[in-house]
Coordinates of C-alpha atoms in Angstrom, one line a residue:
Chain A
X1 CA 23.9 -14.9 4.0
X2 CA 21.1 -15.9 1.9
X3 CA 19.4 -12.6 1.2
X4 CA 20.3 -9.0 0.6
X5 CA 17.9 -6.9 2.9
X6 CA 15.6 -4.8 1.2
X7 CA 14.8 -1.4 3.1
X8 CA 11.6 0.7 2.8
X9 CA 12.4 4.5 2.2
X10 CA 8.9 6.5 2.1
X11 CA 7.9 5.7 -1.5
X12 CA 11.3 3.4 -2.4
X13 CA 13.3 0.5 -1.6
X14 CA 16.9 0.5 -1.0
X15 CA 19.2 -2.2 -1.8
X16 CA 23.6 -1.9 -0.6
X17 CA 24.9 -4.5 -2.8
X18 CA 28.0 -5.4 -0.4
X19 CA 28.9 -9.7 -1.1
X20 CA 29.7 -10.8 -4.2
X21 CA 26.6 -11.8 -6.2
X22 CA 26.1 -15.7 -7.4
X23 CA 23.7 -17.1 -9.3
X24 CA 21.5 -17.6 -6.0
X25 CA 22.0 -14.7 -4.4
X26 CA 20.7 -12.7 -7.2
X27 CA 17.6 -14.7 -8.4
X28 CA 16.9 -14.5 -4.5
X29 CA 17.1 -10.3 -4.7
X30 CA 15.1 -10.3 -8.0
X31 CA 12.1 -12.0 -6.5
X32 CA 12.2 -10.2 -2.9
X33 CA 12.4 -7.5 -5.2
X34 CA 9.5 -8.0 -7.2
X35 CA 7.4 -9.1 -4.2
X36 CA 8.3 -6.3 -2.4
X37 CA 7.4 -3.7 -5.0
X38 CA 4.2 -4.8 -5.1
X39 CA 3.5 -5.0 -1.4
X40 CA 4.8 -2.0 -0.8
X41 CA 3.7 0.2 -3.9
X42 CA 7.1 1.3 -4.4
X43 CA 7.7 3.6 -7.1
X44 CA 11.6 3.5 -7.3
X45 CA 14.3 1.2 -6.3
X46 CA 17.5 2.6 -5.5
X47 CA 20.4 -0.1 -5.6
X48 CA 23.9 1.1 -4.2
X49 CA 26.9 -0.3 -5.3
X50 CA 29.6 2.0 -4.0
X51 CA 30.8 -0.8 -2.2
X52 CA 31.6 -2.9 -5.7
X53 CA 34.9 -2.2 -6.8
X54 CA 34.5 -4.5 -10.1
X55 CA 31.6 -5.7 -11.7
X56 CA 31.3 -8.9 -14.3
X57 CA 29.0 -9.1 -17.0
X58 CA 26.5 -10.8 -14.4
X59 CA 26.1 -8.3 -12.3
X60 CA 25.8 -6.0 -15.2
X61 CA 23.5 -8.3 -16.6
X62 CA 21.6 -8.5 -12.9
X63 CA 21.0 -4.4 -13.0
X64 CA 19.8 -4.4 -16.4
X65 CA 17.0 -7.6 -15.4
X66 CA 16.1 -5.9 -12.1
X67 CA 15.7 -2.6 -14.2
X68 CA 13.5 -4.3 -16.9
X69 CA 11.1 -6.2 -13.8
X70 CA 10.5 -3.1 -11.5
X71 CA 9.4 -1.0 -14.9
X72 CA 6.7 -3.6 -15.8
X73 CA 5.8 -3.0 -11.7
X74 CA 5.7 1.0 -13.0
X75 CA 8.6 1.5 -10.2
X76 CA 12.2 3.1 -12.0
X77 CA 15.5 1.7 -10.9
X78 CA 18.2 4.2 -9.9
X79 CA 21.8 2.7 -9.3
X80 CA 23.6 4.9 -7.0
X81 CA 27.3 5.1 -6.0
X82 CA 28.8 4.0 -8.7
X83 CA 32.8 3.9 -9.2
X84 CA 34.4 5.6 -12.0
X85 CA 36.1 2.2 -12.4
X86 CA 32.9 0.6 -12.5
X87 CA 31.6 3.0 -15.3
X88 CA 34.4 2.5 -17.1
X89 CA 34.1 -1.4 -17.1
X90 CA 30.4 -1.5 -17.9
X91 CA 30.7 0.1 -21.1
X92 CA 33.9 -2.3 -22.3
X93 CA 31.5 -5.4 -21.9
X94 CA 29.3 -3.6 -24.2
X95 CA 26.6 -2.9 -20.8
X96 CA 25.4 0.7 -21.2
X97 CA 22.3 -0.1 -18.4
X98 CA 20.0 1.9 -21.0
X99 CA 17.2 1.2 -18.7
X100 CA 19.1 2.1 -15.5
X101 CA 18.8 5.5 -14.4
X102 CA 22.4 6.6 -12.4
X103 CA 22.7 9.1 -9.5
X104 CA 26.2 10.1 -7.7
X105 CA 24.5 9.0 -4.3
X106 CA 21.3 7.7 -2.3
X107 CA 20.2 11.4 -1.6
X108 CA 20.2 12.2 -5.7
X109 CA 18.7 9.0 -6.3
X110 CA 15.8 9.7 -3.5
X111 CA 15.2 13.1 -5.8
X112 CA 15.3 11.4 -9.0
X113 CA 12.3 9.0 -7.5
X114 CA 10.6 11.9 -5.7
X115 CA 10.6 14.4 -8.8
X116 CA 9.0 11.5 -10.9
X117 CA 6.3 11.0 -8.2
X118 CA 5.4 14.4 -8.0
X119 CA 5.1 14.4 -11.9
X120 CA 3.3 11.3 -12.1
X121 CA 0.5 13.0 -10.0
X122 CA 0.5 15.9 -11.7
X123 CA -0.4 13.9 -14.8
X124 CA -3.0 11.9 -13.2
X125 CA -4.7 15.1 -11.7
X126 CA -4.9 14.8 -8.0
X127 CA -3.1 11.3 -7.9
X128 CA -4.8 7.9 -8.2
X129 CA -4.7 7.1 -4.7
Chain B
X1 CA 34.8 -6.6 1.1
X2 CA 36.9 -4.2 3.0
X3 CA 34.8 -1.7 4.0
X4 CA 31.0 -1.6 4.3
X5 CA 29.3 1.2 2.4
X6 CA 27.6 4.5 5.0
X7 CA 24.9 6.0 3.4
X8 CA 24.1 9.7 3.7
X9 CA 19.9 10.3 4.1
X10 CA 19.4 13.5 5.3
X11 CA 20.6 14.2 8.9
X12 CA 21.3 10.3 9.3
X13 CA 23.6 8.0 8.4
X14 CA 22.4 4.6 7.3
X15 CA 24.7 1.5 7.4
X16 CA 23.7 -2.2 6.4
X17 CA 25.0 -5.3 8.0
X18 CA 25.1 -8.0 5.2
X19 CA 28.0 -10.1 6.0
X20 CA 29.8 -11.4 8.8
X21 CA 31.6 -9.1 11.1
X22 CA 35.7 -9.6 11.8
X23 CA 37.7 -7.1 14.0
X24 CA 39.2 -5.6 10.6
X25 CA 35.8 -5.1 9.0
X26 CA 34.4 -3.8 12.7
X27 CA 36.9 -1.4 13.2
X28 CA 37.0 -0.2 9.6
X29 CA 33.2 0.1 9.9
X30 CA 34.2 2.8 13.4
X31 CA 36.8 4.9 12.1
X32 CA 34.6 5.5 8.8
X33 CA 31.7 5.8 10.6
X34 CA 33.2 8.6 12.7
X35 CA 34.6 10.5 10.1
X36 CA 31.5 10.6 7.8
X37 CA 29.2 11.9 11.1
X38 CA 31.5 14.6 11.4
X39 CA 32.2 15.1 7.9
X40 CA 28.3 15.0 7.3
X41 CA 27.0 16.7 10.3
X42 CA 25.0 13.6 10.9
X43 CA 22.4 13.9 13.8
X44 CA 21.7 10.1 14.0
X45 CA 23.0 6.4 12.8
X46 CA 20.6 3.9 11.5
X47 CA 22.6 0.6 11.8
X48 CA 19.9 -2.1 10.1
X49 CA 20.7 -5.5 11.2
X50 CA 17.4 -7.4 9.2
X51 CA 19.8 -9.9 7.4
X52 CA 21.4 -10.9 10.6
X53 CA 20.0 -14.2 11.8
X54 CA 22.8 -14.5 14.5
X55 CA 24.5 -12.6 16.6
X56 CA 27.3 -13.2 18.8
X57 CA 28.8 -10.6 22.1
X58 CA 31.3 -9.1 19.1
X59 CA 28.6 -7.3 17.3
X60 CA 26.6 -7.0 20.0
X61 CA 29.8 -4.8 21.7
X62 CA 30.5 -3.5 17.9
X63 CA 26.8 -2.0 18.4
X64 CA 27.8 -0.7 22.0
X65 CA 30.7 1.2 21.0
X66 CA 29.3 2.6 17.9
X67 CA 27.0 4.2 20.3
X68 CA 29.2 5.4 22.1
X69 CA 31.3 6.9 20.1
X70 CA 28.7 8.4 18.2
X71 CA 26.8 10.2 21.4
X72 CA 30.2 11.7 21.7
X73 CA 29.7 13.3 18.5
X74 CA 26.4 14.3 19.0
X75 CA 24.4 12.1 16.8
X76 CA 22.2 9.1 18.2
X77 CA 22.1 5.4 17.3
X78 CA 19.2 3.7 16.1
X79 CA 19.4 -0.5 15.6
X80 CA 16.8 -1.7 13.2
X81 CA 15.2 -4.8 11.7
X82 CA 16.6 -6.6 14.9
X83 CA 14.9 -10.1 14.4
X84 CA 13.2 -11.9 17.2
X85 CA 15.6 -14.5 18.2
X86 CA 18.5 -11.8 18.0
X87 CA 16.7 -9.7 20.7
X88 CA 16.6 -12.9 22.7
X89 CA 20.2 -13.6 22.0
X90 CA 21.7 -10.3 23.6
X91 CA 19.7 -10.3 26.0
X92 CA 21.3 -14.0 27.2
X93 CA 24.6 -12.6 26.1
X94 CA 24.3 -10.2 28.8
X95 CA 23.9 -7.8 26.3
X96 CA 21.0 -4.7 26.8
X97 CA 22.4 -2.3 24.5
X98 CA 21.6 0.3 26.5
X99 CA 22.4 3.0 24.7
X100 CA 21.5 2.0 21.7
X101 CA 17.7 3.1 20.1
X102 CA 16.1 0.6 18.5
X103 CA 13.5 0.9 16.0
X104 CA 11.4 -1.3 14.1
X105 CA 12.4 -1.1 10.5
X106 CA 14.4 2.0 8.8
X107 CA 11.2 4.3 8.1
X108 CA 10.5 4.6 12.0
X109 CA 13.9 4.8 12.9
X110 CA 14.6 8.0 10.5
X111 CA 11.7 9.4 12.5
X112 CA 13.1 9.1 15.8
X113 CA 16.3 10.7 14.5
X114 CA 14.0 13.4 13.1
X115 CA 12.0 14.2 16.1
X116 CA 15.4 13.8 17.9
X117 CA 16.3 16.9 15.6
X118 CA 13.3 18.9 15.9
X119 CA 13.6 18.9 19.8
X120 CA 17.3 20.2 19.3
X121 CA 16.5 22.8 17.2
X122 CA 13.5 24.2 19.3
X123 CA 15.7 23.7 22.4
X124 CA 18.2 25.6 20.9
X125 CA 16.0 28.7 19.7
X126 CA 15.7 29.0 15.7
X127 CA 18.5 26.3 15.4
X128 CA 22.0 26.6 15.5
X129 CA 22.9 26.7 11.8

Protein backbone atom coordinates (compact mmCIF):
# COMPACT_ATOMS: atom_id res chain seq x y z
CA UNK A 1 0.00 0.00 0.00
CA UNK A 2 1.37 3.11 -1.33
CA UNK A 3 -1.64 5.43 -1.05
CA UNK A 4 -4.52 6.07 1.22
CA UNK A 5 -7.71 6.34 -1.19
CA UNK A 6 -9.26 9.55 -1.27
CA UNK A 7 -13.21 9.36 -1.75
CA UNK A 8 -15.43 12.10 -3.33
CA UNK A 9 -18.59 12.76 -1.13
CA UNK A 10 -20.87 15.52 -3.00
CA UNK A 11 -18.90 18.71 -2.01
CA UNK A 12 -15.97 16.69 0.24
CA UNK A 13 -13.42 14.14 0.35
CA UNK A 14 -13.15 11.44 2.74
CA UNK A 15 -10.09 10.00 3.96
CA UNK A 16 -10.18 6.29 6.74
CA UNK A 17 -6.81 6.59 8.08
CA UNK A 18 -6.46 2.64 8.77
CA UNK A 19 -2.21 1.66 8.40
CA UNK A 20 0.14 3.22 10.30
CA UNK A 21 1.37 6.49 8.83
CA UNK A 22 5.37 6.86 7.81
CA UNK A 23 6.99 9.52 6.51
CA UNK A 24 6.00 8.40 2.85
CA UNK A 25 2.79 7.52 3.30
CA UNK A 26 1.84 10.76 4.60
CA UNK A 27 3.72 13.23 2.26
CA UNK A 28 1.95 10.85 -0.48
CA UNK A 29 -1.85 11.75 1.30
CA UNK A 30 -0.80 15.51 1.63
CA UNK A 31 -0.21 15.93 -2.07
CA UNK A 32 -3.26 13.54 -3.39
CA UNK A 33 -4.76 15.75 -1.04
CA UNK A 34 -4.03 18.95 -2.32
CA UNK A 35 -4.37 17.85 -5.94
CA UNK A 36 -7.51 16.56 -5.34
CA UNK A 37 -9.07 19.57 -3.67
CA UNK A 38 -8.46 21.50 -6.43
CA UNK A 39 -9.66 19.17 -9.05
CA UNK A 40 -12.57 18.50 -7.42
CA UNK A 41 -13.54 22.01 -5.74
CA UNK A 42 -13.91 20.47 -2.53
CA UNK A 43 -14.94 22.52 0.19
CA UNK A 44 -14.20 20.08 3.27
CA UNK A 45 -12.10 17.19 3.90
CA UNK A 46 -13.24 14.84 6.44
CA UNK A 47 -10.34 12.48 7.77
CA UNK A 48 -11.51 9.50 10.00
CA UNK A 49 -9.41 8.04 12.43
CA UNK A 50 -11.70 5.87 14.53
CA UNK A 51 -9.62 3.18 13.45
CA UNK A 52 -6.32 4.82 15.28
CA UNK A 53 -6.12 3.67 18.69
CA UNK A 54 -2.80 5.84 19.42
CA UNK A 55 -1.49 8.63 17.66
CA UNK A 56 2.45 10.09 17.83
CA UNK A 57 3.32 13.51 17.51
CA UNK A 58 3.58 12.80 13.66
CA UNK A 59 0.45 12.08 12.98
CA UNK A 60 -0.66 14.88 15.17
CA UNK A 61 1.67 16.92 13.42
CA UNK A 62 0.20 15.35 9.92
CA UNK A 63 -3.60 16.65 10.82
CA UNK A 64 -2.42 19.92 11.91
CA UNK A 65 -0.25 20.28 8.06
CA UNK A 66 -3.18 18.79 6.11
CA UNK A 67 -5.49 21.25 8.15
CA UNK A 68 -3.15 24.34 7.43
CA UNK A 69 -2.94 23.21 3.28
CA UNK A 70 -6.70 22.53 2.49
CA UNK A 71 -7.53 26.21 4.29
CA UNK A 72 -5.10 28.03 1.92
CA UNK A 73 -7.33 25.75 -0.92
CA UNK A 74 -10.55 27.58 1.17
CA UNK A 75 -11.71 23.79 1.93
CA UNK A 76 -12.01 23.11 6.23
CA UNK A 77 -10.66 19.94 7.61
CA UNK A 78 -12.97 17.99 9.92
CA UNK A 79 -11.40 14.89 11.82
CA UNK A 80 -13.99 12.48 12.59
CA UNK A 81 -14.08 9.45 14.92
CA UNK A 82 -11.81 10.27 17.25
CA UNK A 83 -11.01 8.06 20.47
CA UNK A 84 -11.31 9.48 23.81
CA UNK A 85 -7.83 7.98 24.17
CA UNK A 86 -6.78 9.77 21.29
CA UNK A 87 -8.10 13.11 22.69
CA UNK A 88 -6.53 12.54 25.64
CA UNK A 89 -3.05 11.90 24.13
CA UNK A 90 -3.20 14.88 21.66
CA UNK A 91 -3.34 17.36 24.26
CA UNK A 92 -0.27 15.71 26.54
CA UNK A 93 2.07 16.29 23.49
CA UNK A 94 1.02 19.78 23.67
CA UNK A 95 -1.23 19.08 19.96
CA UNK A 96 -4.63 20.97 20.48
CA UNK A 97 -5.31 20.72 16.39
CA UNK A 98 -6.42 24.53 16.73
CA UNK A 99 -7.04 24.53 13.06
CA UNK A 100 -8.85 21.11 13.09
CA UNK A 101 -12.41 21.20 13.40
CA UNK A 102 -13.66 17.67 15.31
CA UNK A 103 -17.09 15.80 14.77
CA UNK A 104 -18.16 12.47 16.74
CA UNK A 105 -18.72 10.82 13.14
CA UNK A 106 -18.66 11.09 9.20
CA UNK A 107 -22.49 12.10 9.25
CA UNK A 108 -21.64 15.24 11.79
CA UNK A 109 -18.70 16.04 9.98
CA UNK A 110 -20.76 15.94 6.39
CA UNK A 111 -23.07 18.78 8.38
CA UNK A 112 -20.35 20.70 9.64
CA UNK A 113 -19.14 21.00 5.71
CA UNK A 114 -22.63 21.35 4.44
CA UNK A 115 -23.75 24.18 7.01
CA UNK A 116 -20.51 26.13 6.05
CA UNK A 117 -21.42 25.80 2.32
CA UNK A 118 -24.74 26.93 2.61
CA UNK A 119 -23.31 30.02 4.55
CA UNK A 120 -20.62 30.63 2.28
CA UNK A 121 -23.30 31.24 -0.39
CA UNK A 122 -25.41 33.14 1.51
CA UNK A 123 -22.51 35.56 1.86
CA UNK A 124 -21.58 35.59 -1.63
CA UNK A 125 -25.39 36.25 -2.70
CA UNK A 126 -26.47 33.63 -4.98
CA UNK A 127 -23.11 31.65 -4.88
CA UNK A 128 -20.01 32.22 -7.14
CA UNK A 129 -20.62 29.40 -9.37
CA UNK B 1 -5.07 -3.06 12.69
CA UNK B 2 -7.74 -5.32 14.01
CA UNK B 3 -10.63 -4.17 12.72
CA UNK B 4 -11.39 -1.92 9.68
CA UNK B 5 -13.47 1.19 10.42
CA UNK B 6 -17.60 1.02 8.84
CA UNK B 7 -18.77 4.23 8.21
CA UNK B 8 -22.37 5.31 8.66
CA UNK B 9 -23.67 7.87 5.48
CA UNK B 10 -27.07 8.01 5.50
CA UNK B 11 -28.91 4.68 4.62
CA UNK B 12 -25.41 3.13 3.58
CA UNK B 13 -22.72 1.82 5.04
CA UNK B 14 -19.35 2.64 3.63
CA UNK B 15 -16.19 0.46 4.26
CA UNK B 16 -12.59 1.07 2.81
CA UNK B 17 -10.12 -1.60 1.88
CA UNK B 18 -6.56 -0.15 2.57
CA UNK B 19 -4.61 -3.06 3.66
CA UNK B 20 -4.19 -6.54 2.99
CA UNK B 21 -6.92 -8.92 3.83
CA UNK B 22 -6.20 -12.19 6.31
CA UNK B 23 -9.04 -14.55 7.49
CA UNK B 24 -9.01 -12.71 11.02
CA UNK B 25 -9.30 -9.22 9.56
CA UNK B 26 -12.02 -10.75 6.84
CA UNK B 27 -14.08 -12.21 9.31
CA UNK B 28 -13.86 -9.42 11.76
CA UNK B 29 -14.73 -7.13 8.77
CA UNK B 30 -18.40 -9.77 8.51
CA UNK B 31 -19.51 -10.04 11.98
CA UNK B 32 -19.07 -6.01 12.33
CA UNK B 33 -20.46 -5.44 9.24
CA UNK B 34 -23.59 -7.39 10.15
CA UNK B 35 -24.09 -5.93 13.31
CA UNK B 36 -23.77 -2.26 12.21
CA UNK B 37 -26.54 -2.91 9.19
CA UNK B 38 -28.82 -4.02 11.62
CA UNK B 39 -27.79 -1.81 14.31
CA UNK B 40 -28.07 1.06 11.61
CA UNK B 41 -30.90 0.08 9.55
CA UNK B 42 -28.57 0.29 6.69
CA UNK B 43 -30.29 -0.10 3.15
CA UNK B 44 -26.96 -0.70 1.22
CA UNK B 45 -22.93 -1.40 1.65
CA UNK B 46 -20.47 0.51 -0.32
CA UNK B 47 -17.34 -1.62 -0.09
CA UNK B 48 -14.56 0.84 -2.09
CA UNK B 49 -11.73 -1.24 -3.25
CA UNK B 50 -9.66 1.91 -5.26
CA UNK B 51 -6.41 1.19 -3.25
CA UNK B 52 -6.45 -2.40 -4.24
CA UNK B 53 -4.04 -3.14 -7.05
CA UNK B 54 -4.43 -6.99 -6.59
CA UNK B 55 -6.76 -9.18 -5.80
CA UNK B 56 -6.67 -12.73 -5.15
CA UNK B 57 -10.08 -15.53 -4.97
CA UNK B 58 -9.96 -14.62 -0.87
CA UNK B 59 -11.31 -11.20 -1.32
CA UNK B 60 -12.88 -11.88 -4.26
CA UNK B 61 -15.18 -14.70 -2.04
CA UNK B 62 -14.82 -12.09 1.07
CA UNK B 63 -16.87 -9.75 -1.48
CA UNK B 64 -19.25 -12.81 -2.31
CA UNK B 65 -20.29 -13.52 1.12
CA UNK B 66 -20.53 -10.01 2.25
CA UNK B 67 -23.23 -10.00 -0.25
CA UNK B 68 -24.75 -12.40 0.78
CA UNK B 69 -25.08 -12.00 3.94
CA UNK B 70 -26.07 -8.59 3.61
CA UNK B 71 -29.16 -9.36 0.99
CA UNK B 72 -30.24 -11.45 3.93
CA UNK B 73 -30.55 -8.40 5.87
CA UNK B 74 -32.07 -6.53 3.43
CA UNK B 75 -29.52 -4.01 2.42
CA UNK B 76 -27.59 -4.31 -1.03
CA UNK B 77 -23.86 -4.39 -1.90
CA UNK B 78 -22.24 -1.98 -4.04
CA UNK B 79 -18.16 -2.63 -5.01
CA UNK B 80 -16.52 0.57 -5.99
CA UNK B 81 -13.27 2.07 -7.44
CA UNK B 82 -12.67 -1.63 -8.84
CA UNK B 83 -9.47 -0.88 -10.96
CA UNK B 84 -9.15 -2.26 -14.51
CA UNK B 85 -6.76 -5.08 -14.06
CA UNK B 86 -8.81 -6.22 -10.89
CA UNK B 87 -12.03 -6.59 -13.06
CA UNK B 88 -9.88 -8.68 -15.28
CA UNK B 89 -8.49 -10.65 -12.40
CA UNK B 90 -11.90 -12.06 -10.99
CA UNK B 91 -13.11 -12.56 -13.95
CA UNK B 92 -9.93 -15.21 -14.61
CA UNK B 93 -10.30 -16.26 -11.06
CA UNK B 94 -13.62 -17.59 -11.96
CA UNK B 95 -14.91 -14.94 -9.98
CA UNK B 96 -18.29 -12.78 -11.47
CA UNK B 97 -19.48 -11.48 -8.36
CA UNK B 98 -22.67 -11.88 -9.15
CA UNK B 99 -24.41 -10.51 -6.59
CA UNK B 100 -22.47 -7.91 -5.96
CA UNK B 101 -23.39 -4.14 -7.58
CA UNK B 102 -20.70 -2.43 -8.77
CA UNK B 103 -20.37 1.19 -9.23
CA UNK B 104 -17.88 3.43 -10.46
CA UNK B 105 -16.60 5.50 -7.65
CA UNK B 106 -18.53 6.15 -4.10
CA UNK B 107 -20.81 9.20 -5.43
CA UNK B 108 -22.66 6.83 -7.94
CA UNK B 109 -22.70 4.04 -5.87
CA UNK B 110 -24.63 6.02 -2.85
CA UNK B 111 -27.11 6.76 -5.73
CA UNK B 112 -27.84 3.32 -6.63
CA UNK B 113 -28.41 2.56 -2.93
CA UNK B 114 -30.65 5.65 -2.97
CA UNK B 115 -32.79 4.87 -5.93
CA UNK B 116 -32.68 1.30 -4.45
CA UNK B 117 -34.55 3.05 -1.48
CA UNK B 118 -36.83 5.18 -3.23
CA UNK B 119 -38.29 2.11 -5.11
CA UNK B 120 -38.79 0.39 -1.61
CA UNK B 121 -40.48 2.95 -0.20
CA UNK B 122 -42.96 3.65 -3.18
CA UNK B 123 -43.40 -0.13 -3.41
CA UNK B 124 -44.21 -0.22 0.00
CA UNK B 125 -46.85 2.71 0.07
CA UNK B 126 -45.73 5.93 2.11
CA UNK B 127 -42.72 3.78 3.50
CA UNK B 128 -42.58 1.51 6.18
CA UNK B 129 -41.19 3.75 8.98
Amino acid sequence: MDRIPILKLGSALLVTIQVDMHDRLATALQEDLTEKIVSARAKGVLIDISALEIVDSFIGRMLDHIAAISRMLDAETVVVGMRPAVAITLVELGLSLSGVKTALNVERGMDLIRRRLIETEAADGAGDE
